[in-house]
Coordinates of C-alpha atoms and ligand atoms in Angstrom, one line a residue:
X1253 CA 42.6 151.0 93.5
X1254 CA 40.4 148.9 91.2
X1255 CA 40.3 150.6 87.8
X1256 CA 38.3 149.6 84.8
X1257 CA 39.6 150.9 81.5
X1258 CA 37.0 151.0 78.8
X1259 CA 38.4 151.0 75.2
X1260 CA 41.4 149.2 76.7
X1261 CA 42.4 147.7 73.3
X1262 CA 42.9 151.1 71.7
X1263 CA 45.9 153.5 71.1
X1264 CA 45.7 155.1 74.5
X1265 CA 43.6 152.6 76.5
X1266 CA 46.1 149.7 76.3
X1267 CA 49.2 151.8 77.4
X1268 CA 47.1 153.4 80.1
X1269 CA 46.0 150.0 81.4
X1270 CA 49.6 148.8 81.6
X1271 CA 50.7 152.1 83.3
X1272 CA 48.0 151.8 86.0
X1273 CA 48.8 148.1 86.5
X1274 CA 52.5 148.9 86.8
X1275 CA 51.7 151.4 89.6
X1276 CA 50.0 148.6 91.5
X1277 CA 46.4 149.2 90.7
X1278 CA 44.1 146.3 90.1
X1279 CA 43.2 146.8 86.4
X1280 CA 40.6 145.4 84.0
X1281 CA 40.0 146.4 80.4
X1282 CA 36.9 146.4 78.2
X1283 CA 36.7 146.6 74.4
X1284 CA 34.4 145.4 71.6
X1285 CA 37.3 145.7 69.0
X1286 CA 35.3 148.3 67.0
X1287 CA 38.6 150.0 66.2
X1288 CA 40.0 146.8 64.6
X1289 CA 36.9 146.6 62.5
X1290 CA 37.2 150.2 61.3
X1291 CA 40.6 149.1 59.9
X1292 CA 38.9 146.4 57.9
X1293 CA 36.3 148.8 56.8
X1294 CA 38.9 151.4 55.7
X1295 CA 41.3 148.7 54.3
X1296 CA 44.2 150.0 56.4
X1297 CA 46.1 148.7 59.4
X1298 CA 48.2 150.1 62.3
X1299 CA 51.8 151.1 61.2
X1300 CA 53.1 149.2 64.2
X1301 CA 51.9 145.5 64.3
X1302 CA 49.7 144.8 67.3
X1303 CA 48.9 141.6 69.1
X1304 CA 45.4 140.6 70.0
X1305 CA 44.0 141.6 73.3
X1306 CA 44.4 138.0 74.7
X1307 CA 48.1 138.0 73.6
X1308 CA 48.6 141.5 75.2
X1309 CA 47.2 140.5 78.5
X1310 CA 49.1 137.2 78.6
X1311 CA 52.4 139.1 77.6
X1312 CA 51.8 141.6 80.3
X1313 CA 51.6 139.0 83.0
X1314 CA 54.7 137.3 81.6
X1315 CA 56.7 140.5 81.5
X1316 CA 55.4 142.2 84.7
X1317 CA 54.1 139.4 86.8
X1318 CA 50.8 141.4 87.1
X1319 CA 47.4 140.6 85.7
X1320 CA 44.9 142.6 83.7
X1321 CA 41.5 141.1 83.5
X1322 CA 39.5 141.6 80.2
X1323 CA 35.9 142.0 79.5
X1324 CA 35.0 141.8 75.8
X1325 CA 31.6 143.4 74.9
X1326 CA 29.9 146.5 73.5
X1327 CA 29.3 149.5 75.7
X1328 CA 26.0 150.0 73.8
X1329 CA 24.8 146.8 75.3
X1330 CA 23.3 148.1 78.7
X1331 CA 23.0 144.6 80.3
X1332 CA 26.6 143.7 79.5
X1333 CA 27.9 147.1 81.0
X1334 CA 25.8 146.6 84.1
X1335 CA 27.1 143.0 84.6
X1336 CA 30.7 144.1 84.0
X1337 CA 30.7 147.0 86.4
X1338 CA 28.8 144.9 89.0
X1339 CA 31.4 142.1 88.6
X1340 CA 34.6 144.1 88.7
X1341 CA 33.3 146.8 91.2
X1342 CA 35.9 149.4 90.3
X1343 CA 36.7 152.5 92.3
X1344 CA 37.3 154.3 89.0
X1345 CA 36.2 153.8 85.4
X1346 CA 38.4 155.3 82.8
X1347 CA 36.3 155.8 79.6
X1348 CA 38.3 155.8 76.3
X1349 CA 35.8 153.5 74.5
X1350 CA 34.4 155.7 71.8
X1351 CA 34.7 156.2 68.0
X1352 CA 37.3 158.9 68.0
X1353 CA 38.1 160.1 64.5
X1354 CA 36.5 163.3 63.2
X1355 CA 36.9 162.5 59.5
X1356 CA 35.2 159.1 60.1
X1357 CA 32.3 160.8 61.7
X1358 CA 32.1 163.2 58.6
X1359 CA 32.1 160.4 55.9
X1360 CA 28.3 160.4 55.4
X1361 CA 25.0 160.2 57.4
X1362 CA 25.6 156.5 58.4
X1363 CA 29.0 157.3 60.0
X1364 CA 27.8 160.5 61.7
X1365 CA 24.8 158.5 63.2
X1366 CA 27.0 155.6 64.2
X1367 CA 29.5 157.9 65.9
X1368 CA 27.0 159.8 67.9
X1369 CA 24.9 156.6 68.8
X1370 CA 28.0 154.6 69.8
X1371 CA 29.5 157.4 71.9
X1372 CA 26.4 158.9 73.5
X1373 CA 24.6 155.6 74.2
X1374 CA 27.7 153.9 75.4
X1375 CA 28.5 156.7 77.8
X1376 CA 24.9 156.8 79.1
X1377 CA 25.1 153.0 79.8
X1378 CA 28.3 153.5 81.7
X1379 CA 26.7 156.4 83.7
X1380 CA 23.7 154.2 84.6
X1381 CA 25.7 151.1 85.4
X1382 CA 28.0 153.1 87.7
X1383 CA 25.0 154.9 89.4
X1384 CA 23.3 151.5 90.0
X1385 CA 26.3 149.7 91.2
X1386 CA 27.9 152.3 93.5
X1387 CA 27.5 156.1 93.0
X1388 CA 30.9 156.6 94.6
X1389 CA 32.7 155.1 91.5
X1390 CA 34.7 158.0 89.9
X1391 CA 34.1 158.3 86.2
X1392 CA 37.2 159.6 84.4
X1393 CA 36.0 160.4 80.9
X1394 CA 38.0 161.2 77.8
X1395 CA 36.7 164.4 76.2
X1396 CA 38.5 166.5 73.7
X1397 CA 40.0 170.0 73.4
X1398 CA 38.0 170.2 70.2
X1399 CA 34.7 170.5 72.2
X1400 CA 35.6 174.2 72.7
X1401 CA 36.5 174.9 69.1
X1402 CA 38.5 178.1 68.6
X1403 CA 36.7 180.9 70.3
X1404 CA 38.1 184.4 70.3
X1405 CA 38.6 184.4 74.0
X1406 CA 40.7 182.4 76.5
X1407 CA 39.6 178.8 76.9
X1408 CA 39.0 178.0 80.6
X1409 CA 39.1 174.5 82.2
X1410 CA 35.5 173.6 81.6
X1411 CA 33.7 176.2 83.7
X1412 CA 33.3 179.8 83.1
X1413 CA 32.1 182.9 85.1
X1414 CA 29.7 185.0 83.2
X1415 CA 28.4 188.4 84.0
X1416 CA 25.2 189.2 82.1
X1417 CA 23.0 192.3 82.6
X1418 CA 24.6 192.8 86.0
X1419 CA 24.1 189.2 87.2
X1420 CA 26.9 186.6 87.7
X1421 CA 26.8 182.8 87.3
X1422 CA 29.2 179.9 86.8
X1423 CA 28.3 178.0 83.7
X1424 CA 29.8 175.4 81.5
X1425 CA 32.2 176.9 79.0
X1426 CA 30.5 177.5 75.6
X1427 CA 31.2 174.8 73.1
X1428 CA 31.6 175.2 69.3
X1429 CA 33.0 171.9 68.1
X1430 CA 34.1 171.2 64.5
X1431 CA 32.8 167.7 63.6
X1432 CA 30.0 165.2 64.5
X1433 CA 32.6 163.3 66.4
X1434 CA 33.6 166.4 68.5
X1435 CA 29.9 167.1 69.0
X1436 CA 29.4 163.6 70.5
X1437 CA 31.9 164.5 73.2
X1438 CA 30.0 167.7 74.0
X1439 CA 26.8 165.7 74.4
X1440 CA 28.7 163.3 76.7
X1441 CA 30.0 166.2 78.7
X1442 CA 26.5 167.6 79.2
X1443 CA 25.1 164.1 80.2
X1444 CA 27.9 163.6 82.8
X1445 CA 27.4 167.1 84.3
X1446 CA 23.8 166.3 84.6
X1447 CA 24.6 163.0 86.4
X1448 CA 26.8 164.8 88.8
X1449 CA 24.2 167.5 89.5
X1450 CA 21.2 165.2 89.7
X1451 CA 22.6 161.9 91.0
X1452 CA 25.7 163.1 92.9
X1453 CA 28.1 161.3 90.6
X1454 CA 31.8 162.2 90.7
X1455 CA 33.3 162.8 87.4
X1456 CA 36.5 164.1 85.7
X1457 CA 36.1 165.2 82.1
X1458 CA 39.5 165.2 80.4
X1459 CA 39.5 167.5 77.5
X1460 CA 42.5 166.1 75.7
X1461 CA 44.5 167.7 72.9
X1462 CA 45.9 165.8 69.9
X1463 CA 48.1 163.0 71.1
X1464 CA 51.3 162.1 69.5
X1465 CA 53.9 159.4 70.2
X1466 CA 54.2 155.7 69.7
X1467 CA 55.5 154.4 73.0
X1468 CA 55.3 154.5 76.8
X1469 CA 57.8 152.8 79.2
X1470 CA 55.6 149.7 79.2
X1471 CA 54.9 149.4 75.4
X1472 CA 58.7 149.2 74.8
X1473 CA 59.1 146.2 77.0
X1474 CA 58.0 143.6 74.5
X1475 CA 56.7 143.8 70.9
X1476 CA 53.5 142.1 72.0
X1477 CA 52.8 145.1 74.3
X1478 CA 53.1 147.7 71.5
X1479 CA 50.2 150.0 70.9
X1480 CA 48.7 150.9 67.5
X1481 CA 50.0 153.8 65.5
X1482 CA 47.8 155.2 62.8
X1483 CA 48.9 157.1 59.7
X1484 CA 45.9 157.1 57.4
X1485 CA 43.9 160.4 56.7
X1486 CA 40.9 159.2 58.6
X1487 CA 42.5 157.9 62.0
X1488 CA 46.0 159.2 61.8
X1489 CA 46.6 162.4 63.8
X1490 CA 48.6 165.3 62.5
X1491 CA 52.0 164.9 64.1
X1492 CA 52.1 161.2 63.8
X1493 CA 51.2 161.6 60.1
X1494 CA 53.9 164.1 59.5
X1495 CA 56.5 161.9 60.9
X1496 CA 55.5 159.1 58.6
X1497 CA 55.4 161.4 55.6
X1498 CA 58.9 162.6 56.3
X1499 CA 60.2 159.1 56.6
X1500 CA 58.5 158.0 53.3
X1501 CA 59.9 161.0 51.5
X1502 CA 56.3 162.4 51.0
X1503 CA 55.5 166.0 51.4
X1504 CA 54.1 166.8 54.8
X1505 CA 50.4 167.5 54.3
X1506 CA 49.4 170.9 55.8
X1507 CA 45.6 171.5 55.4
X1508 CA 45.0 175.1 54.2
X1509 CA 47.5 177.7 55.4
X1510 CA 48.4 175.7 58.5
X1511 CA 47.8 178.5 60.9
X1512 CA 45.1 176.5 62.7
X1513 CA 46.4 175.9 66.2
X1514 CA 45.8 172.8 68.4
X1515 CA 46.8 171.6 71.9
X1516 CA 49.2 168.7 71.9
X1517 CA 50.1 166.0 74.4
X1518 CA 52.6 163.2 74.4
X1519 CA 51.2 159.7 75.0
X1520 CA 53.5 159.3 78.0
X1521 CA 51.7 162.3 79.5
X1522 CA 48.3 160.9 78.6
X1523 CA 48.8 157.8 80.7
X1524 CA 50.2 159.8 83.6
X1525 CA 47.3 162.3 83.5
X1526 CA 44.9 159.4 83.8
X1527 CA 46.8 158.0 86.8
X1528 CA 46.7 161.5 88.5
X1529 CA 43.0 161.9 87.8
X1530 CA 42.2 158.4 89.2
X1531 CA 44.3 158.8 92.3
X1532 CA 42.9 162.2 93.1
X1533 CA 39.2 161.7 92.5
X1534 CA 36.6 164.4 92.0
X1535 CA 34.3 165.1 95.0
X1536 CA 30.8 163.6 95.1
X1537 CA 28.5 165.7 92.9
X1538 CA 31.5 167.4 91.3
X1539 CA 31.8 167.7 87.4
X1540 CA 35.5 168.4 87.3
X1541 CA 37.2 169.4 84.0
X1542 CA 40.9 169.4 83.1
X1543 CA 42.3 170.5 79.9
X1544 CA 44.7 167.7 79.1
X1545 CA 47.3 169.2 76.9
X1546 CA 50.8 170.5 77.5
X1547 CA 51.6 172.9 74.7
X1548 CA 49.9 174.6 71.6
X1549 CA 51.3 174.7 68.1
X1550 CA 49.9 175.6 64.7
X1551 CA 49.8 172.8 62.2
X1552 CA 52.4 174.6 60.1
X1553 CA 54.8 174.8 63.1
X1554 CA 54.3 171.0 63.7
X1555 CA 55.2 170.4 60.1
X1556 CA 58.2 172.7 60.2
X1557 CA 59.5 171.2 63.4
X1558 CA 59.3 167.7 62.0
X1559 CA 60.9 168.8 58.6
X1560 CA 63.7 170.6 60.4
X1561 CA 64.4 167.6 62.7
X1562 CA 64.3 164.9 59.9
X1563 CA 67.9 164.1 58.9
X1564 CA 67.1 163.9 55.2
X1565 CA 65.1 166.2 53.0
X1566 CA 61.5 166.8 54.0
X1567 CA 59.1 169.2 52.2
X1568 CA 55.8 170.8 53.2
X1569 CA 52.8 170.8 50.9
X1570 CA 49.7 172.9 51.5
X1571 CA 46.7 171.0 50.4
X1572 CA 43.1 172.3 50.1
X1573 CA 41.7 172.0 53.6
X1574 CA 39.0 169.2 53.4
X1575 CA 37.6 170.4 56.8
X1576 CA 35.7 173.5 57.6
X1577 CA 37.7 175.0 60.4
X1578 CA 39.1 178.4 61.3
X1579 CA 42.6 179.4 60.3
X1580 CA 44.5 182.3 61.8
X1581 CA 42.5 182.3 65.0
X1582 CA 43.1 183.2 68.6
X1583 CA 44.1 180.3 70.8
X1584 CA 44.9 180.6 74.5
X1585 CA 44.1 177.6 76.7
X1586 CA 44.3 177.4 80.5
X1587 CA 45.7 174.0 81.4
X1588 CA 47.3 174.2 84.9
X1589 CA 45.0 171.8 86.9
X1590 CA 46.8 168.6 86.0
X1591 CA 50.2 170.2 86.6
X1592 CA 48.9 171.3 90.1
X1593 CA 48.2 167.5 90.7
X1594 CA 51.9 166.7 89.8
X1595 CA 52.1 166.3 86.0
X1596 CA 55.6 167.1 84.7
X1597 CA 54.9 167.9 81.0
X1598 CA 56.9 166.1 78.3
X1599 CA 57.3 168.7 75.6
X1600 CA 57.9 168.1 71.9
X1601 CA 61.7 167.6 71.5
X1602 CA 64.2 166.4 69.0
X1603 CA 64.8 163.2 71.0
X1604 CA 61.0 162.3 70.9
X1605 CA 60.8 163.0 67.2
X1606 CA 63.9 161.0 66.5
X1607 CA 62.4 158.0 68.4
X1608 CA 59.3 158.3 66.2
X1609 CA 61.5 158.4 63.1
X1610 CA 63.1 155.1 64.2
X1611 CA 59.7 153.5 64.9
X1612 CA 58.4 154.5 61.5
X1613 CA 61.6 153.4 59.7
X1614 CA 61.3 149.9 61.2
X1615 CA 57.7 149.5 59.9
X1616 CA 57.5 151.8 56.8
X1617 CA 57.0 148.7 54.5
X1618 CA 53.5 148.4 56.1
X1619 CA 52.3 151.8 54.8
X1620 CA 49.6 151.8 52.2
X1621 CA 50.4 155.0 50.3
X1622 CA 46.9 155.3 49.0
X1623 CA 45.6 155.9 52.4
X1624 CA 47.6 159.0 53.1
X1625 CA 45.8 161.8 51.3
X1626 CA 42.5 163.0 52.8
X1627 CA 39.3 161.9 51.1
X1628 CA 36.6 163.0 53.6
X1629 CA 35.3 166.4 52.7
X1630 CA 33.4 168.4 55.5
X1631 CA 31.3 170.1 52.9
X1632 CA 29.9 167.0 51.3
X1633 CA 26.8 166.0 53.1
X1634 CA 26.5 162.5 51.5
X1635 CA 22.9 163.0 52.3
X1636 CA 21.4 160.2 50.4
X1637 CA 19.0 158.7 52.8
X1638 CA 19.8 155.2 54.1
X1639 CA 17.1 152.8 52.7
X1640 CA 17.4 150.1 55.4
X1641 CA 18.4 150.1 59.0
X1642 CA 21.6 148.2 58.1
X1643 CA 22.7 151.0 55.9
X1644 CA 22.6 153.3 58.9
X1645 CA 25.2 151.1 60.5
X1646 CA 28.7 151.1 59.1
X1647 CA 30.2 147.8 58.2
X1648 CA 32.5 148.1 61.3
X1649 CA 29.6 147.1 63.5
Ligands
NAD401 P1 41.1 154.2 69.7 O1 40.1 154.2 68.6 O2 42.5 153.7 69.4 O3 40.6 153.5 71.0 C1 39.2 153.5 71.4 C2 38.8 152.0 71.8 O4 37.5 152.0 72.2 C3 39.0 151.0 70.6 O5 39.8 150.0 70.9 C4 37.6 150.6 70.3 O6 37.5 149.4 69.8 C5 36.9 150.9 71.6 N1 35.4 151.1 71.5 C6 34.8 152.0 70.7 N2 33.5 151.9 70.8 C7 33.3 150.9 71.8 C8 32.1 150.3 72.3 N3 30.9 150.7 71.9 N4 32.3 149.3 73.2 C9 33.5 148.9 73.6 N5 34.6 149.5 73.1 C10 34.5 150.4 72.2 O7 41.2 155.7 70.2 P2 42.3 156.4 71.1 O8 43.1 157.3 70.2 O9 42.9 155.4 72.0 O10 41.4 157.4 72.0 C11 40.8 157.0 73.2 C12 39.9 158.1 73.7 O11 40.6 159.3 73.9 C13 38.7 158.4 72.8 O12 37.6 158.6 73.5 C14 39.2 159.7 72.0 O13 38.0 160.5 71.7 C15 40.0 160.4 73.2 N6 41.0 161.3 72.6 C16 42.0 160.8 71.7 C17 42.9 161.6 71.2 C18 43.9 161.2 70.3 O14 44.7 162.0 69.7 N7 44.1 159.8 70.0 C19 42.9 163.0 71.6 C20 41.9 163.4 72.5 C21 40.9 162.6 73.0
USQ402 N1 45.7 168.3 59.7 C1 46.6 168.7 58.7 N2 47.2 167.8 58.0 C2 47.0 166.4 58.2 C3 46.1 166.1 59.3 C4 45.5 167.0 60.0 O1 46.8 169.9 58.5 O2 47.6 165.6 57.5 C5 45.1 169.4 60.6 C6 43.6 169.4 60.7 O3 43.0 170.1 59.6 C7 43.3 169.9 62.1 C8 44.5 169.5 62.9 O4 45.5 169.1 61.9 O5 43.3 171.3 62.0 C9 44.3 168.4 63.8 O6 43.8 167.2 63.1 P1 44.0 165.8 63.6 O7 43.4 164.8 62.6 O8 45.4 165.5 64.1 O9 43.1 165.8 65.0 P2 41.5 165.9 65.2 O10 40.7 165.6 64.0 O11 41.2 167.1 65.9 O12 41.3 164.7 66.2 C10 42.3 164.1 67.0 C11 41.8 162.7 67.5 C12 40.6 163.0 68.3 C13 40.8 164.0 69.4 C14 41.4 165.3 68.9 C15 41.9 166.3 70.0 O13 41.6 161.9 66.4 O14 40.2 161.8 68.9 O15 39.6 164.3 70.1 O16 42.5 165.0 68.1 S1 41.5 167.9 69.5 O17 42.0 168.3 68.2 O18 42.1 168.7 70.6 O19 40.0 168.0 69.6

């Protein structure tokens, strides 16, 4: 198949592109390097050094004998997106290309507006380019488990049967997300469902849990093929951060009492889920939703697992929760559909955590300690109105 991976320079996009290419698909990647600019804006860098996209693509050809084409440009530029989709004419578009950090979206008004504009407009441009080029192109869109929030009932895979006043309907599962970032994904989901219903698009929305891990089979082949690994309080995700904190001898930061529970998935399973979704497309007009996670754990359980596995001493520190989120809540997620397509879940294990300790040990001198503790507070509105249009746009742009 011909597969276009948007956000192909990111943590998940780059390993996915290589995984699909390795499976014999004809792959192209797109990115505007916004993620590298957020690093500059935040004054941090990936723990694992990463090559430029050009170097990555060249190294992949050298190592595998296969090619990955690259398109550099902004998904918010409609003309560029049309041109790219028309030029590559993919069978599937995998869309990772969004601003993905909840804390980044909660910094202030400018970052909230940027996040929602970048994500919602970029996704709409992709939908229009796809519909204009060939409505048969399958959109595989990265959503998030956080779209659902933490309702006091079981979480279904996207759709929900409701009986109300004696009548029954199948509706999109109600969403109650916890950040302006997570909200942007809800808006995308609604737009895509509309495209399926009105234009007859085929789409798979992958509501993915928190990803952990530093490597896939392909990233290990050459240091130039490594993917980024974030540890700072804005872009670092919880398990990856706890591993780094353990290795540095810092207490593992558990926000609040740590009873908040999240779905987790290893990066190795992420890339495989994308392959399965691409190779088994949704039907024409179908808005298909998969919950892309393999296990649930509370934040405290994650911290305890890391601390117990660490060969040295590791302590856990409860810090005031900078987010507004439920603790001690019900969490039961249905996630069987990817397994029905063939996913063999990779569950959190000592071996996986030990590998992460090794990766961090090798690069720990690159950590900026001042970036570890959270600084973004969900309750602070930072509502000073921007005076100029440029103040509405973070420096990353
Ligand atoms: P990432 O930030 O590392 O990668 C996203 C890439 O998209 C970056 O390289 C960025 O430069 C690019 N991008 C952003 N806006 C763009 C635009 N307008 N035009 C072109 N490129 C653009 O993020 P990631 O961790 O690889 O996540 C990828 C996707 O998966 C995101 O959509 C995210 O919401 C979703 N997701 C991630 C996780 C996780 O734990 N990392 C979990 C669930 C869902
Ligand atoms: N947390 C801590 N300590 C930390 C960091 C986080 O206790 O040092 C807690 C948070 O309060 C939260 C949970 O861990 O309850 C998860 O936080 P996170 O930063 O690991 O993940 P989140 O902000 O939810 O976002 C990440 C990705 C995002 C993706 C999402 C999947 O950045 O792109 O959409 O995971 S999900 O959480 O399922 O929505």
